[in-house]
Amino acid sequence: MGREQWKKILVGSAGNMVEWFDWFVYASFATYFAGAFFPDGNPTAQLMNTAGIFAVGFFMRPVGGWLLGRVGDRKGRKAALTLTVTLMSASAVLIAIAPTYAVAGYGGAVVLLIARLLQGLSVGGEYAASATYLTEASDPSRRGFASSFQYVSMTAGQIVGLGLQIILQRTLSDDALHSWGWRIPFIIGALGAAIIFYLRRNMLETDVYEESADDAGADSKGTLTALWAHKREAFLVMALTMGGTVAYYTYTTYLTKYLSNSAGLSKQTATLVSFCALIVFACIQPLAGKLSDRIGRRPLLITFAVGSTFLTVPIMTMLKHAGSFWPALGLALLALVVVTGYTSINACVKAELFPTGIRALGVALPYAIANALFGGTAEYVALWFKDAGVESGFYWYVAGCAAVSLIVYLTMRETRDIDLNQVAVAAPETRQTAAEAV
């Protein structure tokens, strides 16, 4: 992999890290600011309110996927990536200055909601733009390895957020964290986004996109009409995403809350478990991506789905009774190793399904819809089951989603050897699509 390709990957990954830092610190610091925007009462109810706003952000992701996917296909990957980080910076600023319930009543919650809507727009486009950019920027024989850096950077953003949380927990009192300390990560996120905006303004476009600039049918690039011509691939993306996104958000964004709110660990211990587990998780992504370049994408996807289907219930049950740091860390690592079969390669698998002129939108919109329905609601569903007194029902829900994706993985063919420049553009009755090759 040449120096120029590495530069594209590093710049794309750095921006992705800041995007997901801003996205995830909302979840990781929710235990501290949940009481700031809603009346005093049941802590679980307060978390459900903030989780509900978290989920609303996911429901804006299809809109962001459509708008920014269209930009990515018509104006270029660079243009889309620059716009996403601008929106994320604005949302971080809003959260940092949002007034509390004591100052403005529910007005603060409204500001929080608007910020999450902007974040949803941003991340809805960021996933597809970065997935497409990293896949297109890499050598064809190393697409799995290169695209794995999407989840390396996503996880790095969460690691930085959790690391900051650990530092604040050890330098500020609990009262200070609940009253004003939770604002610090959002201020840092806004500053980081401003730096990435500058870097992305100077980033290089992918060769694959530039080579397609003069292709016929430019007017249809990034349109819903063009996407509908590839509806089979779009539905395949949704099915591919379902089990993976639920498992990912269960063992990342929800894990800290689960360990503190259900397993009885202190917030500090729960945060440290997530922090350590995510470091290992980030490190193994490129290894799994490189493995997929050798053996194919399907073996890793199937391994993930089988593991999640049959191990989720015992892992979550044992996590609830882990009792201390080391048992909780071991179980969290086991879960995340299983999830790696999905996270390390899902970006390139989806990008490999579509032609260049519809690739960004084709990945963005169906992925965002699946995330809104399953990933964004995972935490809320978990808390709903807990509030209803049947927390174990959530474990079966996660396993069931993985089982549905397993059926898809077992029936699809391999995408590793698809030429991104040769993926067919849909034509009536005569097209041979990537979906027919998987």
Coordinates of C-alpha atoms in Angstrom, one line a residue:
M1 CA 0.0 0.0 0.0
G2 CA 1.6 3.3 -1.2
R3 CA 2.2 6.4 0.8
E4 CA -0.6 8.3 -0.9
Q5 CA -3.1 5.6 0.0
W6 CA -1.9 5.6 3.6
K7 CA -2.4 9.3 3.7
K8 CA -6.0 9.0 2.4
I9 CA -6.7 6.3 5.0
L10 CA -5.1 8.2 7.9
V11 CA -6.9 11.5 7.1
G12 CA -10.3 9.7 6.6
S13 CA -9.8 7.8 9.8
A14 CA -8.8 10.8 11.9
G15 CA -12.0 12.6 10.9
N16 CA -14.1 9.5 11.6
M17 CA -12.5 9.3 15.1
V18 CA -13.6 12.8 16.0
E19 CA -17.1 12.2 14.5
W20 CA -17.6 9.1 16.6
F21 CA -16.0 10.7 19.7
D22 CA -18.8 13.3 19.6
W23 CA -21.4 10.7 18.9
F24 CA -20.4 8.3 21.7
V25 CA -19.6 10.8 24.5
Y26 CA -23.3 11.5 24.6
A27 CA -23.9 7.9 25.5
S28 CA -20.9 7.5 27.9
F29 CA -21.6 10.7 29.8
A30 CA -25.4 10.2 29.9
T31 CA -25.2 8.8 33.4
Y32 CA -23.9 12.2 34.5
F33 CA -26.1 14.6 32.6
A34 CA -29.4 12.6 32.6
G35 CA -30.6 14.4 35.7
A36 CA -29.6 17.8 34.4
F37 CA -32.3 17.9 31.7
F38 CA -35.2 16.1 33.3
P39 CA -37.0 16.3 36.7
D40 CA -35.7 14.3 39.6
G41 CA -37.1 10.8 39.9
N42 CA -36.3 7.3 39.0
P43 CA -32.7 7.2 37.6
T44 CA -33.7 4.5 35.1
A45 CA -36.5 6.7 33.8
Q46 CA -34.0 9.6 33.4
L47 CA -31.7 7.3 31.5
M48 CA -34.6 6.2 29.3
N49 CA -35.3 9.8 28.5
T50 CA -31.7 10.5 27.4
A51 CA -31.7 7.1 25.6
G52 CA -34.8 8.1 23.8
I53 CA -33.1 11.3 22.6
F54 CA -30.1 9.2 21.7
A55 CA -32.4 7.0 19.6
V56 CA -33.9 10.0 17.9
G57 CA -30.5 10.9 16.6
F58 CA -30.5 7.5 14.9
F59 CA -33.8 8.2 13.2
M60 CA -32.2 11.3 11.6
R61 CA -29.4 9.1 10.1
P62 CA -31.5 7.9 7.1
V63 CA -32.1 11.6 6.3
G64 CA -28.4 12.3 6.7
G65 CA -27.6 9.2 4.7
W66 CA -29.8 10.4 1.8
L67 CA -28.6 14.0 1.8
L68 CA -24.9 13.4 2.4
G69 CA -24.9 10.2 0.3
R70 CA -26.2 12.3 -2.6
V71 CA -23.5 14.8 -2.0
G72 CA -20.9 12.1 -1.9
D73 CA -22.0 10.6 -5.2
R74 CA -22.5 13.9 -7.0
K75 CA -19.8 16.2 -5.5
G76 CA -17.3 13.7 -4.3
R77 CA -16.3 11.8 -1.1
K78 CA -14.2 14.7 0.0
A79 CA -17.2 17.2 -0.1
A80 CA -19.4 14.8 1.9
L81 CA -16.8 14.2 4.5
T82 CA -16.1 17.9 5.0
L83 CA -19.8 18.6 5.4
T84 CA -20.4 15.8 8.0
V85 CA -17.7 17.2 10.3
T86 CA -19.1 20.7 10.1
L87 CA -22.5 19.4 11.3
M88 CA -20.9 17.4 14.1
S89 CA -19.0 20.5 15.3
A90 CA -22.2 22.5 15.5
S91 CA -24.0 19.8 17.5
A92 CA -21.1 19.5 20.0
V93 CA -21.2 23.2 20.6
L94 CA -25.0 23.1 21.3
I95 CA -24.7 20.3 23.8
A96 CA -21.8 22.1 25.6
I97 CA -23.9 25.2 26.1
A98 CA -27.4 23.6 26.6
P99 CA -29.2 25.0 29.7
T100 CA -30.2 22.6 32.5
Y101 CA -33.8 21.8 33.6
A102 CA -33.3 24.0 36.7
V103 CA -32.5 27.0 34.4
A104 CA -34.8 26.6 31.4
G105 CA -37.1 23.7 32.2
Y106 CA -37.5 21.4 29.3
G107 CA -35.8 24.1 27.1
G108 CA -32.5 22.4 27.7
A109 CA -33.9 19.1 26.6
V110 CA -35.1 20.8 23.4
V111 CA -31.5 22.1 22.7
L112 CA -30.2 18.6 23.5
L113 CA -32.7 17.1 21.0
I114 CA -31.8 19.6 18.2
A115 CA -28.1 18.8 18.8
R116 CA -28.8 15.1 18.5
L117 CA -30.7 15.7 15.3
L118 CA -27.7 17.4 13.8
Q119 CA -25.5 14.6 15.0
G120 CA -27.8 12.1 13.4
L121 CA -27.6 14.0 10.1
S122 CA -23.8 14.1 10.3
V123 CA -23.2 10.4 11.3
G124 CA -25.8 9.3 8.8
G125 CA -23.5 10.5 6.0
E126 CA -20.2 9.9 7.8
Y127 CA -20.5 6.2 7.9
A128 CA -21.1 5.8 4.2
A129 CA -18.7 8.5 3.1
S130 CA -15.9 7.1 5.2
A131 CA -16.7 3.5 4.3
T132 CA -16.7 4.4 0.6
Y133 CA -13.6 6.5 0.8
L134 CA -11.6 3.9 2.7
T135 CA -12.7 1.1 0.4
E136 CA -12.0 3.1 -2.8
A137 CA -8.7 4.5 -1.6
S138 CA -7.1 1.1 -0.9
D139 CA -5.4 -1.5 -3.1
P140 CA -8.0 -4.0 -4.4
S141 CA -6.2 -6.9 -2.6
R142 CA -6.2 -5.1 0.7
R143 CA -9.7 -3.6 0.9
G144 CA -10.7 -5.6 3.9
F145 CA -7.6 -4.4 5.8
A146 CA -8.0 -0.7 4.8
S147 CA -11.7 -0.6 5.5
S148 CA -11.2 -2.1 8.9
F149 CA -9.8 1.3 9.9
Q150 CA -13.3 2.6 9.9
Y151 CA -14.1 0.7 13.1
V152 CA -10.6 1.3 14.4
S153 CA -11.2 5.0 14.2
M154 CA -14.8 4.7 15.5
T155 CA -13.6 2.7 18.4
A156 CA -10.7 5.1 18.9
G157 CA -13.2 7.9 19.3
Q158 CA -15.0 6.0 22.0
I159 CA -11.7 5.1 23.7
V160 CA -10.7 8.7 23.8
G161 CA -14.1 9.6 25.2
L162 CA -13.9 6.9 27.9
G163 CA -10.3 7.8 28.6
L164 CA -11.4 11.4 29.2
Q165 CA -14.2 10.2 31.4
I166 CA -11.8 8.2 33.5
I167 CA -9.5 11.3 33.9
L168 CA -12.5 13.4 34.9
Q169 CA -13.7 10.8 37.3
R170 CA -10.4 10.9 39.0
T171 CA -9.9 14.7 39.0
L172 CA -13.4 16.0 39.6
S173 CA -15.8 15.2 42.4
D174 CA -19.0 13.3 41.5
D175 CA -21.0 16.4 42.2
A176 CA -18.8 18.5 39.8
L177 CA -19.2 15.9 37.1
H178 CA -23.0 16.0 37.4
S179 CA -23.2 19.8 37.6
W180 CA -20.8 20.9 34.9
G181 CA -17.9 18.5 34.3
W182 CA -20.0 16.5 31.7
R183 CA -19.8 19.6 29.4
I184 CA -16.0 19.3 29.0
P185 CA -16.0 16.4 26.4
F186 CA -18.4 18.3 24.2
I187 CA -16.2 21.4 24.2
I188 CA -13.2 19.2 23.3
G189 CA -15.2 17.5 20.5
A190 CA -16.1 20.8 19.0
L191 CA -12.5 21.9 18.9
G192 CA -11.4 18.5 17.4
A193 CA -14.0 18.8 14.7
A194 CA -12.7 22.2 13.7
I195 CA -9.2 20.8 13.3
I196 CA -10.5 17.9 11.2
F197 CA -12.5 20.3 9.0
Y198 CA -9.2 21.9 8.0
L199 CA -7.6 18.5 7.3
R200 CA -10.5 17.4 5.2
R201 CA -10.5 20.5 3.2
N202 CA -7.1 19.5 1.9
M203 CA -7.6 15.7 1.6
L204 CA -7.3 13.9 -1.7
E205 CA -10.2 12.5 -3.7
T206 CA -10.2 8.7 -4.5
D207 CA -9.0 7.6 -7.9
V208 CA -12.1 5.4 -8.3
Y209 CA -14.4 8.3 -8.0
E210 CA -12.3 10.6 -10.2
E211 CA -12.2 7.9 -12.9
S212 CA -16.0 7.8 -12.9
A213 CA -16.5 11.6 -13.1
D214 CA -17.1 11.5 -16.9
D215 CA -19.3 8.4 -16.9
A216 CA -22.6 8.4 -18.7
G217 CA -25.6 8.9 -16.5
A218 CA -24.1 11.6 -14.4
D219 CA -27.5 13.2 -13.8
S220 CA -28.7 10.1 -12.0
K221 CA -25.7 9.9 -9.6
G222 CA -26.8 9.8 -6.0
T223 CA -30.5 9.8 -6.8
L224 CA -33.2 7.6 -5.2
T225 CA -34.2 6.5 -8.7
A226 CA -30.7 5.1 -9.3
L227 CA -30.8 3.5 -5.8
W228 CA -34.1 1.9 -6.6
A229 CA -32.5 0.2 -9.6
H230 CA -30.2 -1.5 -7.0
K231 CA -32.9 -2.2 -4.5
R232 CA -31.8 -5.8 -4.1
E233 CA -28.4 -4.6 -3.0
A234 CA -30.0 -2.0 -0.7
F235 CA -32.1 -4.6 1.1
L236 CA -29.1 -6.8 1.4
V237 CA -27.2 -4.0 3.2
M238 CA -30.1 -3.7 5.7
A239 CA -30.1 -7.4 6.3
L240 CA -26.3 -7.5 6.7
T241 CA -26.5 -4.7 9.2
M242 CA -29.3 -5.9 11.5
G243 CA -27.5 -8.3 13.7
G244 CA -24.2 -6.6 13.7
T245 CA -25.4 -3.2 14.7
V246 CA -27.5 -4.5 17.6
A247 CA -24.5 -6.5 18.9
Y248 CA -22.1 -3.7 18.4
Y249 CA -24.1 -1.1 20.3
T250 CA -24.9 -3.6 23.1
Y251 CA -21.2 -4.3 23.8
T252 CA -20.0 -0.7 23.3
T253 CA -22.3 2.2 24.1
Y254 CA -24.6 0.2 26.4
L255 CA -22.0 -1.9 28.2
T256 CA -20.9 0.8 30.6
K257 CA -24.5 1.5 31.7
Y258 CA -25.3 -2.2 31.9
L259 CA -22.3 -2.9 34.2
S260 CA -23.2 0.0 36.5
N261 CA -27.0 0.0 36.4
S262 CA -27.5 -3.8 36.3
A263 CA -24.4 -5.6 37.3
G264 CA -23.8 -3.4 40.3
L265 CA -20.2 -2.2 39.4
S266 CA -19.2 1.3 40.2
K267 CA -19.3 3.8 37.4
Q268 CA -15.5 4.1 37.6
T269 CA -15.0 0.3 37.3
A270 CA -17.6 -0.1 34.5
T271 CA -15.9 2.7 32.5
L272 CA -12.5 1.1 33.0
V273 CA -13.8 -2.3 31.8
S274 CA -15.2 -0.7 28.6
F275 CA -12.0 1.3 28.1
C276 CA -9.7 -1.7 28.3
A277 CA -12.0 -3.9 26.2
L278 CA -12.3 -1.3 23.4
I279 CA -8.5 -0.9 23.2
V280 CA -8.2 -4.6 22.4
F281 CA -11.2 -4.5 20.1
A282 CA -9.6 -1.6 18.1
C283 CA -6.3 -3.5 17.8
I284 CA -7.8 -6.6 16.3
Q285 CA -9.9 -4.9 13.6
P286 CA -7.0 -4.7 11.0
L287 CA -6.0 -8.3 11.8
A288 CA -9.5 -9.5 11.0
G289 CA -9.7 -7.3 7.9
K290 CA -6.5 -8.6 6.6
L291 CA -7.7 -12.2 7.2
S292 CA -10.8 -11.4 5.1
D293 CA -8.5 -10.4 2.3
R294 CA -7.1 -13.9 2.4
I295 CA -10.1 -16.1 3.1
G296 CA -13.0 -13.9 2.1
R297 CA -15.7 -11.9 3.9
R298 CA -18.3 -14.6 4.4
P299 CA -16.3 -16.8 6.9
L300 CA -15.9 -13.8 9.2
L301 CA -19.6 -12.8 8.9
I302 CA -20.8 -16.3 9.6
T303 CA -18.5 -16.7 12.6
F304 CA -19.9 -13.5 14.1
A305 CA -23.5 -14.5 13.5
V306 CA -23.1 -18.0 15.0
G307 CA -21.2 -16.6 18.0
S308 CA -23.8 -13.9 18.7
T309 CA -26.7 -16.2 18.2
F310 CA -25.5 -18.8 20.7
L311 CA -23.3 -16.8 23.1
T312 CA -25.2 -13.6 23.7
V313 CA -27.5 -15.0 26.4
P314 CA -24.8 -16.7 28.4
I315 CA -22.4 -13.8 28.1
M316 CA -25.0 -11.2 29.2
T317 CA -26.2 -13.4 32.0
M318 CA -22.6 -13.9 33.3
L319 CA -21.8 -10.2 32.9
K320 CA -24.7 -9.3 35.2
H321 CA -23.1 -11.5 37.9
A322 CA -19.5 -10.7 37.1
G323 CA -19.1 -8.8 40.4
S324 CA -15.6 -7.3 39.7
F325 CA -13.3 -5.9 37.1
W326 CA -11.5 -9.0 35.7
P327 CA -14.5 -11.3 35.1
A328 CA -16.3 -8.4 33.5
L329 CA -13.4 -7.6 31.3
G330 CA -12.9 -11.2 30.2
L331 CA -16.6 -11.5 29.2
A332 CA -16.6 -8.1 27.4
L333 CA -13.5 -9.2 25.4
L334 CA -15.1 -12.4 24.4
A335 CA -18.2 -10.6 23.2
L336 CA -16.2 -8.0 21.2
V337 CA -14.0 -10.7 19.6
V338 CA -17.2 -12.3 18.3
V339 CA -18.5 -8.9 17.1
T340 CA -15.2 -8.3 15.2
G341 CA -16.3 -10.7 12.5
Y342 CA -18.9 -8.1 11.5
T343 CA -17.3 -4.8 12.4
S344 CA -13.9 -5.4 10.7
I345 CA -15.3 -5.9 7.2
N346 CA -18.9 -4.7 7.0
A347 CA -17.8 -1.4 5.4
C348 CA -16.1 -2.9 2.4
V349 CA -18.7 -5.6 2.0
K350 CA -21.4 -3.0 1.6
A351 CA -19.3 -0.7 -0.6
E352 CA -18.5 -3.7 -2.9
L353 CA -22.2 -4.1 -3.7
F354 CA -22.7 -0.8 -5.6
P355 CA -21.3 1.0 -8.7
T356 CA -19.3 4.2 -8.1
G357 CA -22.1 6.6 -9.0
I358 CA -24.5 5.3 -6.4
R359 CA -22.0 3.8 -3.9
A360 CA -22.2 6.4 -1.2
L361 CA -26.0 6.7 -1.2
G362 CA -26.3 2.9 -1.6
V363 CA -24.3 2.3 1.5
A364 CA -25.7 5.3 3.5
L365 CA -29.4 5.1 3.3
P366 CA -30.1 1.4 3.8
Y367 CA -27.4 1.2 6.5
A368 CA -28.9 4.2 8.3
I369 CA -32.4 2.8 8.2
A370 CA -31.2 -0.5 9.7
N371 CA -29.3 1.4 12.4
A372 CA -32.3 3.5 13.2
L373 CA -34.5 0.5 13.6
F374 CA -32.0 -1.7 15.5
G375 CA -28.8 0.0 16.5
G376 CA -30.2 3.2 17.7
T377 CA -33.0 1.6 19.7
A378 CA -30.8 -1.1 21.3
E379 CA -30.1 0.8 24.4
Y380 CA -33.7 1.9 24.8
V381 CA -35.0 -1.6 24.3
A382 CA -32.5 -2.9 26.9
L383 CA -33.7 -0.3 29.4
W384 CA -37.3 -1.0 28.6
F385 CA -36.9 -4.7 29.3
K386 CA -35.1 -3.8 32.6
D387 CA -37.8 -1.3 33.6
A388 CA -40.4 -4.0 32.9
G389 CA -38.6 -6.5 35.1
V390 CA -37.6 -8.9 32.4
E391 CA -34.1 -7.8 31.5
S392 CA -33.2 -11.2 30.1
G393 CA -35.6 -10.6 27.3
F394 CA -33.1 -8.2 25.8
Y395 CA -30.5 -10.9 25.6
W396 CA -32.8 -13.0 23.5
Y397 CA -33.6 -10.0 21.3
V398 CA -29.9 -9.5 20.5
A399 CA -29.5 -13.2 19.7
G400 CA -32.6 -13.2 17.5
C401 CA -31.3 -10.3 15.4
A402 CA -28.0 -12.1 14.9
A403 CA -29.9 -15.2 13.9
V404 CA -31.7 -13.3 11.1
S405 CA -28.4 -11.9 9.8
L406 CA -26.9 -15.4 10.0
I407 CA -29.5 -16.6 7.4
V408 CA -28.3 -13.8 5.1
Y409 CA -24.7 -14.6 5.5
L410 CA -25.2 -18.3 4.8
T411 CA -27.1 -17.6 1.6
M412 CA -24.8 -14.8 0.1
R413 CA -21.8 -15.3 -2.0
E414 CA -18.4 -13.8 -1.7
T415 CA -17.6 -10.1 -2.5
R416 CA -13.9 -10.0 -1.9
D417 CA -12.9 -10.2 -5.6
I418 CA -15.3 -7.7 -7.0
D419 CA -13.7 -4.9 -9.1
L420 CA -15.1 -1.6 -7.9
N421 CA -14.6 -0.1 -11.3
Q422 CA -16.6 -2.8 -13.0
V423 CA -19.6 -3.2 -10.7
A424 CA -22.5 -3.0 -13.1
V425 CA -24.7 0.1 -13.3
A426 CA -28.3 -1.1 -13.4
A427 CA -29.9 -1.4 -16.8
P428 CA -33.3 -2.8 -17.6
E429 CA -33.4 -6.6 -18.0
T430 CA -29.7 -6.9 -18.8
R431 CA -27.8 -5.9 -15.7
Q432 CA -25.6 -8.3 -13.8
T433 CA -25.3 -6.8 -10.3
A434 CA -23.1 -7.3 -7.4
A435 CA -26.1 -8.7 -5.6
E436 CA -26.1 -11.6 -8.1
A437 CA -22.5 -12.2 -7.2
V438 CA -23.2 -12.5 -3.5

